[in-house]
Amino acid sequence: MSQTSQSYDDSNIFAKIIQGDIPCHKVYEDDMTVAFMDIMPQAKGHVLIVPKQQAVDLSQLEPEYASAVLMTAQKVMQAQRQVLSREGIVQMQLNGSEAGQTVFHYHVHLIPSSIHELGRHGSSQADQEELATLAAQFKEAIDTAR
Ligand code: 5GP
């Protein structure tokens, strides 16, 4: 497997969110993953799924965490479909700054949108109240599906 040359910097923003050092609008959490609202969404309901493993990108992700991220992504996507009443969800994941990655802790984006309509990446801050409401709705949908 090819590896990124970039070493993991544990002061990145998602490491701080995992540690609970900075706040987020959390949608779901288990022993291996956390899912929360993207603060600069590319579409309404944009969620990030982050493994609790120190990996810069896909090349460093351990298989058990890859599996855990996808299991969480399935829960979140089901909640997005239910709450937003739309089927189309873009799953995106960027590897390296050349690809547009800006936070160097592996993460999967789940964006209720279409590849033909995707807005610009991380460009403007969402309304915090709207993020809190969506996070609560997604969380409830996940909890009731269990
Ligand atoms: P990347 O460009 O690395 O694939 O995606 C990073 C994502 O993290 C962007 O969509 C950006 O909006 C989001 N983001 C950056 N800083 C924060 C933050 O402090 N909190 C949250 N919730 N999302 C963030």
Short mmCIF file of N, CA and C and ligand atoms in Angstrom, two decimals:
data_model
loop_
_atom_site.label_atom_id
_atom_site.label_comp_id
_atom_site.label_asym_id
_atom_site.label_seq_id
_atom_site.Cartn_x
_atom_site.Cartn_y
_atom_site.Cartn_z
N MET A 1 0.84 -1.19 0.00
CA MET A 1 0.00 0.00 0.00
C MET A 1 0.88 1.25 0.00
N SER A 2 0.53 2.24 -0.86
CA SER A 2 1.35 3.45 -0.86
C SER A 2 0.95 4.34 0.31
N GLN A 3 1.92 5.01 0.87
CA GLN A 3 1.69 5.84 2.06
C GLN A 3 1.90 7.30 1.73
N THR A 4 1.13 8.19 2.38
CA THR A 4 1.41 9.60 2.25
C THR A 4 2.69 9.89 3.04
N SER A 5 3.45 10.89 2.55
CA SER A 5 4.67 11.23 3.27
C SER A 5 4.37 12.14 4.46
N GLN A 6 3.14 12.61 4.51
CA GLN A 6 2.79 13.56 5.56
C GLN A 6 2.57 12.85 6.88
N SER A 7 3.22 13.34 7.94
CA SER A 7 2.98 12.71 9.24
C SER A 7 1.82 13.40 9.95
N TYR A 8 1.18 12.65 10.81
CA TYR A 8 -0.04 13.12 11.48
C TYR A 8 0.30 14.19 12.51
N ASP A 9 -0.42 15.31 12.45
CA ASP A 9 -0.24 16.41 13.41
C ASP A 9 -1.46 16.42 14.34
N ASP A 10 -1.24 16.07 15.61
CA ASP A 10 -2.40 15.92 16.49
C ASP A 10 -2.98 17.24 17.00
N SER A 11 -2.52 18.36 16.41
CA SER A 11 -3.14 19.64 16.77
C SER A 11 -4.20 20.04 15.71
N ASN A 12 -4.50 19.13 14.77
CA ASN A 12 -5.51 19.49 13.76
C ASN A 12 -6.89 19.61 14.41
N ILE A 13 -7.78 20.30 13.69
CA ILE A 13 -9.09 20.67 14.27
C ILE A 13 -9.95 19.45 14.61
N PHE A 14 -9.85 18.38 13.81
CA PHE A 14 -10.69 17.21 14.09
C PHE A 14 -10.16 16.42 15.30
N ALA A 15 -8.85 16.44 15.49
CA ALA A 15 -8.30 15.81 16.71
C ALA A 15 -8.86 16.53 17.93
N LYS A 16 -8.95 17.85 17.84
CA LYS A 16 -9.48 18.63 18.97
C LYS A 16 -10.96 18.36 19.20
N ILE A 17 -11.70 18.16 18.09
CA ILE A 17 -13.13 17.83 18.23
C ILE A 17 -13.28 16.45 18.88
N ILE A 18 -12.47 15.48 18.44
CA ILE A 18 -12.53 14.12 19.03
C ILE A 18 -12.23 14.18 20.53
N GLN A 19 -11.24 14.98 20.89
CA GLN A 19 -10.86 15.12 22.31
C GLN A 19 -11.91 15.87 23.13
N GLY A 20 -12.81 16.56 22.43
CA GLY A 20 -13.79 17.40 23.13
C GLY A 20 -13.24 18.76 23.50
N ASP A 21 -12.10 19.13 22.90
CA ASP A 21 -11.48 20.42 23.23
C ASP A 21 -12.15 21.58 22.51
N ILE A 22 -12.76 21.31 21.35
CA ILE A 22 -13.56 22.35 20.71
C ILE A 22 -14.94 21.77 20.35
N PRO A 23 -15.96 22.63 20.37
CA PRO A 23 -17.33 22.11 20.20
C PRO A 23 -17.66 21.74 18.76
N CYS A 24 -18.67 20.89 18.61
CA CYS A 24 -19.23 20.58 17.30
C CYS A 24 -20.69 20.23 17.50
N HIS A 25 -21.43 20.20 16.40
CA HIS A 25 -22.83 19.75 16.46
C HIS A 25 -22.81 18.25 16.13
N LYS A 26 -22.77 17.44 17.19
CA LYS A 26 -22.56 16.00 17.03
C LYS A 26 -23.85 15.31 16.60
N VAL A 27 -23.70 14.37 15.69
CA VAL A 27 -24.82 13.60 15.17
C VAL A 27 -24.79 12.18 15.74
N TYR A 28 -23.58 11.64 15.89
CA TYR A 28 -23.43 10.25 16.32
C TYR A 28 -22.01 10.05 16.84
N GLU A 29 -21.87 9.16 17.83
CA GLU A 29 -20.52 8.81 18.31
C GLU A 29 -20.52 7.37 18.81
N ASP A 30 -19.47 6.64 18.53
CA ASP A 30 -19.25 5.34 19.15
C ASP A 30 -17.76 5.22 19.48
N ASP A 31 -17.31 4.03 19.83
CA ASP A 31 -15.92 3.86 20.28
C ASP A 31 -14.89 4.21 19.20
N MET A 32 -15.27 4.07 17.93
CA MET A 32 -14.28 4.20 16.85
C MET A 32 -14.49 5.39 15.94
N THR A 33 -15.67 6.01 16.02
CA THR A 33 -15.98 7.12 15.09
C THR A 33 -16.76 8.22 15.78
N VAL A 34 -16.77 9.38 15.14
CA VAL A 34 -17.67 10.46 15.53
C VAL A 34 -18.17 11.12 14.24
N ALA A 35 -19.45 11.53 14.25
CA ALA A 35 -20.05 12.21 13.09
C ALA A 35 -20.62 13.54 13.57
N PHE A 36 -20.34 14.60 12.83
CA PHE A 36 -20.81 15.93 13.23
C PHE A 36 -21.07 16.79 12.00
N MET A 37 -21.81 17.89 12.22
CA MET A 37 -22.16 18.79 11.11
C MET A 37 -20.92 19.53 10.63
N ASP A 38 -20.78 19.63 9.29
CA ASP A 38 -19.72 20.46 8.72
C ASP A 38 -20.08 21.93 8.95
N ILE A 39 -19.12 22.67 9.47
CA ILE A 39 -19.39 24.07 9.85
C ILE A 39 -19.52 24.99 8.62
N MET A 40 -18.94 24.58 7.50
CA MET A 40 -19.07 25.34 6.24
C MET A 40 -19.61 24.40 5.16
N PRO A 41 -20.89 24.04 5.29
CA PRO A 41 -21.44 22.97 4.45
C PRO A 41 -21.49 23.31 2.97
N GLN A 42 -21.34 22.26 2.17
CA GLN A 42 -21.49 22.43 0.72
C GLN A 42 -22.94 22.29 0.32
N ALA A 43 -23.76 21.82 1.23
CA ALA A 43 -25.21 21.75 1.02
C ALA A 43 -25.83 21.58 2.41
N LYS A 44 -27.11 21.88 2.52
CA LYS A 44 -27.82 21.72 3.80
C LYS A 44 -27.74 20.26 4.25
N GLY A 45 -27.31 20.04 5.50
CA GLY A 45 -27.27 18.69 6.05
C GLY A 45 -25.95 17.97 5.83
N HIS A 46 -24.91 18.70 5.45
CA HIS A 46 -23.56 18.15 5.20
C HIS A 46 -22.95 17.64 6.52
N VAL A 47 -22.61 16.35 6.56
CA VAL A 47 -22.07 15.72 7.77
C VAL A 47 -20.68 15.15 7.48
N LEU A 48 -19.81 15.20 8.48
CA LEU A 48 -18.47 14.61 8.39
C LEU A 48 -18.39 13.40 9.32
N ILE A 49 -17.77 12.33 8.83
CA ILE A 49 -17.56 11.14 9.67
C ILE A 49 -16.06 10.96 9.83
N VAL A 50 -15.64 10.88 11.09
CA VAL A 50 -14.21 10.92 11.44
C VAL A 50 -13.86 9.70 12.30
N PRO A 51 -12.83 8.96 11.93
CA PRO A 51 -12.40 7.83 12.78
C PRO A 51 -11.58 8.33 13.96
N LYS A 52 -11.63 7.60 15.05
CA LYS A 52 -10.81 7.95 16.23
C LYS A 52 -9.46 7.25 16.10
N GLN A 53 -8.89 7.40 14.92
CA GLN A 53 -7.55 6.89 14.65
C GLN A 53 -6.75 8.01 14.02
N GLN A 54 -5.49 8.10 14.37
CA GLN A 54 -4.66 9.17 13.83
C GLN A 54 -4.20 8.80 12.42
N ALA A 55 -4.98 9.22 11.44
CA ALA A 55 -4.66 8.95 10.03
C ALA A 55 -4.82 10.25 9.26
N VAL A 56 -3.82 10.58 8.46
CA VAL A 56 -3.90 11.79 7.63
C VAL A 56 -4.88 11.57 6.48
N ASP A 57 -4.75 10.39 5.83
CA ASP A 57 -5.60 10.12 4.67
C ASP A 57 -5.85 8.62 4.55
N LEU A 58 -6.44 8.23 3.44
CA LEU A 58 -6.84 6.83 3.25
C LEU A 58 -5.67 5.86 3.38
N SER A 59 -4.48 6.28 2.94
CA SER A 59 -3.34 5.36 2.95
C SER A 59 -2.93 4.96 4.37
N GLN A 60 -3.33 5.76 5.37
CA GLN A 60 -2.93 5.47 6.75
C GLN A 60 -4.06 4.85 7.58
N LEU A 61 -5.23 4.69 6.95
CA LEU A 61 -6.40 4.24 7.71
C LEU A 61 -6.38 2.72 7.92
N GLU A 62 -6.51 2.30 9.17
CA GLU A 62 -6.51 0.86 9.46
C GLU A 62 -7.87 0.26 9.06
N PRO A 63 -7.83 -1.01 8.57
CA PRO A 63 -9.06 -1.61 8.04
C PRO A 63 -10.23 -1.59 9.02
N GLU A 64 -9.97 -1.81 10.30
CA GLU A 64 -11.11 -1.83 11.23
C GLU A 64 -11.74 -0.46 11.37
N TYR A 65 -10.92 0.59 11.21
CA TYR A 65 -11.48 1.95 11.26
C TYR A 65 -12.19 2.29 9.95
N ALA A 66 -11.67 1.78 8.84
CA ALA A 66 -12.34 1.99 7.55
C ALA A 66 -13.74 1.39 7.61
N SER A 67 -13.82 0.21 8.18
CA SER A 67 -15.11 -0.46 8.32
C SER A 67 -16.03 0.31 9.25
N ALA A 68 -15.48 0.79 10.37
CA ALA A 68 -16.29 1.54 11.34
C ALA A 68 -16.82 2.85 10.73
N VAL A 69 -15.98 3.52 9.95
CA VAL A 69 -16.40 4.77 9.31
C VAL A 69 -17.57 4.50 8.37
N LEU A 70 -17.48 3.43 7.59
CA LEU A 70 -18.57 3.14 6.64
C LEU A 70 -19.84 2.72 7.36
N MET A 71 -19.70 2.00 8.48
CA MET A 71 -20.91 1.63 9.24
C MET A 71 -21.59 2.88 9.80
N THR A 72 -20.79 3.82 10.29
CA THR A 72 -21.37 5.08 10.77
C THR A 72 -21.97 5.87 9.61
N ALA A 73 -21.29 5.88 8.48
CA ALA A 73 -21.79 6.60 7.30
C ALA A 73 -23.16 6.06 6.87
N GLN A 74 -23.35 4.76 6.97
CA GLN A 74 -24.66 4.19 6.61
C GLN A 74 -25.76 4.71 7.53
N LYS A 75 -25.46 4.77 8.82
CA LYS A 75 -26.45 5.28 9.78
C LYS A 75 -26.78 6.74 9.46
N VAL A 76 -25.74 7.53 9.25
CA VAL A 76 -25.93 8.96 9.01
C VAL A 76 -26.70 9.17 7.70
N MET A 77 -26.33 8.43 6.66
CA MET A 77 -27.00 8.63 5.37
C MET A 77 -28.49 8.30 5.47
N GLN A 78 -28.80 7.25 6.20
CA GLN A 78 -30.21 6.88 6.38
C GLN A 78 -30.96 8.02 7.08
N ALA A 79 -30.31 8.62 8.09
CA ALA A 79 -30.93 9.74 8.82
C ALA A 79 -31.09 10.95 7.90
N GLN A 80 -30.09 11.24 7.09
CA GLN A 80 -30.18 12.38 6.16
C GLN A 80 -31.35 12.17 5.19
N ARG A 81 -31.47 10.96 4.66
CA ARG A 81 -32.56 10.69 3.71
C ARG A 81 -33.92 10.87 4.37
N GLN A 82 -34.01 10.36 5.61
CA GLN A 82 -35.29 10.43 6.33
C GLN A 82 -35.65 11.88 6.66
N VAL A 83 -34.70 12.61 7.25
CA VAL A 83 -34.98 13.96 7.74
C VAL A 83 -35.17 14.95 6.58
N LEU A 84 -34.35 14.81 5.56
CA LEU A 84 -34.39 15.80 4.47
C LEU A 84 -35.28 15.37 3.30
N SER A 85 -35.83 14.15 3.40
CA SER A 85 -36.70 13.62 2.34
C SER A 85 -36.05 13.75 0.96
N ARG A 86 -34.79 13.34 0.88
CA ARG A 86 -34.14 13.29 -0.43
C ARG A 86 -33.24 12.07 -0.49
N GLU A 87 -33.15 11.48 -1.68
CA GLU A 87 -32.39 10.24 -1.80
C GLU A 87 -30.91 10.49 -2.11
N GLY A 88 -30.64 11.57 -2.86
CA GLY A 88 -29.27 11.78 -3.36
C GLY A 88 -28.32 12.29 -2.29
N ILE A 89 -27.33 11.48 -1.97
CA ILE A 89 -26.31 11.86 -0.98
C ILE A 89 -24.94 11.61 -1.62
N VAL A 90 -24.11 12.64 -1.72
CA VAL A 90 -22.76 12.47 -2.27
C VAL A 90 -21.82 12.06 -1.14
N GLN A 91 -21.10 10.95 -1.33
CA GLN A 91 -20.05 10.54 -0.39
C GLN A 91 -18.72 10.98 -0.99
N MET A 92 -17.98 11.81 -0.25
CA MET A 92 -16.72 12.38 -0.79
C MET A 92 -15.61 12.24 0.25
N GLN A 93 -14.41 12.05 -0.23
CA GLN A 93 -13.27 11.94 0.69
C GLN A 93 -12.02 12.35 -0.06
N LEU A 94 -11.31 13.34 0.45
CA LEU A 94 -10.16 13.93 -0.25
C LEU A 94 -8.85 13.48 0.38
N ASN A 95 -7.88 13.15 -0.49
CA ASN A 95 -6.56 12.70 -0.03
C ASN A 95 -5.49 13.65 -0.54
N GLY A 96 -4.93 14.45 0.37
CA GLY A 96 -3.84 15.36 0.02
C GLY A 96 -4.32 16.74 -0.39
N SER A 97 -3.45 17.74 -0.16
CA SER A 97 -3.83 19.12 -0.47
C SER A 97 -4.07 19.31 -1.97
N GLU A 98 -3.38 18.52 -2.80
CA GLU A 98 -3.60 18.63 -4.25
C GLU A 98 -5.03 18.26 -4.62
N ALA A 99 -5.61 17.39 -3.81
CA ALA A 99 -7.00 16.97 -4.05
C ALA A 99 -7.99 17.95 -3.42
N GLY A 100 -7.48 18.89 -2.63
CA GLY A 100 -8.35 19.87 -1.97
C GLY A 100 -8.55 19.61 -0.50
N GLN A 101 -7.88 18.57 0.04
CA GLN A 101 -8.01 18.29 1.48
C GLN A 101 -7.48 19.48 2.28
N THR A 102 -8.24 19.88 3.30
CA THR A 102 -7.82 21.03 4.11
C THR A 102 -7.62 20.68 5.58
N VAL A 103 -8.25 19.59 6.03
CA VAL A 103 -8.04 19.14 7.41
C VAL A 103 -7.38 17.77 7.32
N PHE A 104 -6.20 17.65 7.94
CA PHE A 104 -5.37 16.46 7.71
C PHE A 104 -5.55 15.39 8.78
N HIS A 105 -6.82 15.09 9.00
CA HIS A 105 -7.27 13.91 9.74
C HIS A 105 -8.33 13.29 8.84
N TYR A 106 -8.11 12.04 8.42
CA TYR A 106 -9.03 11.38 7.49
C TYR A 106 -10.50 11.61 7.86
N HIS A 107 -11.32 11.90 6.88
CA HIS A 107 -12.75 12.05 7.12
C HIS A 107 -13.54 11.84 5.83
N VAL A 108 -14.77 11.37 6.01
CA VAL A 108 -15.68 11.18 4.89
C VAL A 108 -16.76 12.26 4.98
N HIS A 109 -17.05 12.89 3.83
CA HIS A 109 -18.15 13.85 3.73
C HIS A 109 -19.40 13.11 3.25
N LEU A 110 -20.54 13.38 3.87
CA LEU A 110 -21.83 12.93 3.32
C LEU A 110 -22.64 14.19 3.04
N ILE A 111 -22.85 14.47 1.76
CA ILE A 111 -23.42 15.75 1.35
C ILE A 111 -24.74 15.51 0.61
N PRO A 112 -25.86 15.95 1.23
CA PRO A 112 -27.15 15.80 0.53
C PRO A 112 -27.18 16.74 -0.67
N SER A 113 -26.79 16.25 -1.80
CA SER A 113 -26.68 17.08 -3.00
C SER A 113 -26.55 16.14 -4.20
N SER A 114 -26.14 16.72 -5.31
CA SER A 114 -25.88 15.95 -6.53
C SER A 114 -24.49 16.38 -7.01
N ILE A 115 -23.78 15.49 -7.67
CA ILE A 115 -22.46 15.83 -8.21
C ILE A 115 -22.55 17.02 -9.17
N HIS A 116 -23.74 17.22 -9.76
CA HIS A 116 -23.93 18.32 -10.72
C HIS A 116 -24.28 19.64 -10.04
N GLU A 117 -24.54 19.58 -8.72
CA GLU A 117 -24.99 20.79 -8.03
C GLU A 117 -24.09 21.17 -6.86
N LEU A 118 -23.05 20.39 -6.62
CA LEU A 118 -22.23 20.60 -5.43
C LEU A 118 -21.69 22.04 -5.38
N GLY A 119 -21.91 22.69 -4.24
CA GLY A 119 -21.39 24.04 -4.06
C GLY A 119 -19.89 24.00 -3.77
N ARG A 120 -19.33 25.16 -3.53
CA ARG A 120 -17.90 25.25 -3.26
C ARG A 120 -17.58 24.70 -1.87
N HIS A 121 -16.37 24.13 -1.78
CA HIS A 121 -15.91 23.48 -0.58
C HIS A 121 -15.57 24.47 0.52
N GLY A 122 -16.09 24.22 1.74
CA GLY A 122 -15.71 24.99 2.93
C GLY A 122 -15.61 26.49 2.72
N SER A 123 -16.64 27.12 2.10
CA SER A 123 -16.47 28.54 1.77
C SER A 123 -17.19 29.48 2.73
N SER A 124 -18.38 29.12 3.20
CA SER A 124 -19.04 30.05 4.14
C SER A 124 -19.66 29.32 5.31
N GLN A 125 -19.61 29.99 6.46
CA GLN A 125 -20.10 29.41 7.71
C GLN A 125 -21.62 29.28 7.68
N ALA A 126 -22.11 28.16 8.20
CA ALA A 126 -23.56 27.97 8.29
C ALA A 126 -24.09 28.64 9.55
N ASP A 127 -25.39 28.86 9.57
CA ASP A 127 -26.06 29.36 10.76
C ASP A 127 -26.00 28.29 11.86
N GLN A 128 -25.48 28.67 13.02
CA GLN A 128 -25.27 27.70 14.11
C GLN A 128 -26.57 27.07 14.58
N GLU A 129 -27.64 27.87 14.61
CA GLU A 129 -28.94 27.33 15.04
C GLU A 129 -29.45 26.27 14.07
N GLU A 130 -29.25 26.54 12.78
CA GLU A 130 -29.69 25.56 11.78
C GLU A 130 -28.88 24.26 11.93
N LEU A 131 -27.57 24.40 12.16
CA LEU A 131 -26.73 23.20 12.35
C LEU A 131 -27.18 22.41 13.57
N ALA A 132 -27.49 23.13 14.65
CA ALA A 132 -27.91 22.46 15.89
C ALA A 132 -29.23 21.71 15.67
N THR A 133 -30.15 22.34 14.95
CA THR A 133 -31.46 21.70 14.68
C THR A 133 -31.27 20.46 13.83
N LEU A 134 -30.48 20.56 12.77
CA LEU A 134 -30.25 19.40 11.89
C LEU A 134 -29.56 18.28 12.64
N ALA A 135 -28.56 18.63 13.45
CA ALA A 135 -27.84 17.60 14.22
C ALA A 135 -28.81 16.86 15.14
N ALA A 136 -29.70 17.59 15.79
CA ALA A 136 -30.67 16.96 16.69
C ALA A 136 -31.63 16.05 15.92
N GLN A 137 -32.05 16.50 14.74
CA GLN A 137 -32.97 15.68 13.92
C GLN A 137 -32.28 14.41 13.43
N PHE A 138 -31.03 14.53 12.98
CA PHE A 138 -30.29 13.34 12.52
C PHE A 138 -30.06 12.37 13.68
N LYS A 139 -29.69 12.93 14.82
CA LYS A 139 -29.41 12.10 16.00
C LYS A 139 -30.65 11.31 16.40
N GLU A 140 -31.78 11.99 16.39
CA GLU A 140 -33.03 11.31 16.77
C GLU A 140 -33.37 10.21 15.76
N ALA A 141 -33.16 10.50 14.48
CA ALA A 141 -33.45 9.49 13.45
C ALA A 141 -32.55 8.27 13.63
N ILE A 142 -31.28 8.49 13.99
CA ILE A 142 -30.36 7.37 14.22
C ILE A 142 -30.78 6.59 15.45
N ASP A 143 -31.12 7.31 16.52
CA ASP A 143 -31.50 6.65 17.77
C ASP A 143 -32.75 5.80 17.59
N THR A 144 -33.73 6.30 16.82
CA THR A 144 -34.97 5.53 16.67
C THR A 144 -34.80 4.35 15.70
N ALA A 145 -33.77 4.41 14.84
CA ALA A 145 -33.53 3.30 13.90
C ALA A 145 -32.82 2.13 14.58
N ARG A 146 -32.25 2.35 15.75
CA ARG A 146 -31.48 1.29 16.42
C ARG A 146 -32.32 0.13 16.90
P1 5GP B 1 -11.47 18.61 3.58
O1 5GP B 1 -11.21 19.82 2.76
O2 5GP B 1 -10.28 18.35 4.45
O3 5GP B 1 -11.92 17.42 2.80
O4 5GP B 1 -12.71 18.96 4.48
C1 5GP B 1 -12.63 19.66 5.66
C2 5GP B 1 -14.03 20.06 6.03
O5 5GP B 1 -14.01 20.44 7.39
C3 5GP B 1 -14.58 21.26 5.23
O6 5GP B 1 -15.77 20.89 4.58
C4 5GP B 1 -14.79 22.33 6.28
O7 5GP B 1 -15.97 23.06 6.04
C5 5GP B 1 -14.87 21.53 7.58
N1 5GP B 1 -14.38 22.22 8.76
C6 5GP B 1 -13.26 22.98 8.86
N2 5GP B 1 -13.10 23.42 10.13
C7 5GP B 1 -14.16 22.93 10.83
C8 5GP B 1 -14.55 23.04 12.21
O8 5GP B 1 -13.91 23.70 13.03
N3 5GP B 1 -15.68 22.40 12.58
C9 5GP B 1 -16.43 21.67 11.69
N4 5GP B 1 -17.52 21.08 12.16
N5 5GP B 1 -16.09 21.54 10.39
C10 5GP B 1 -14.97 22.17 9.97
#
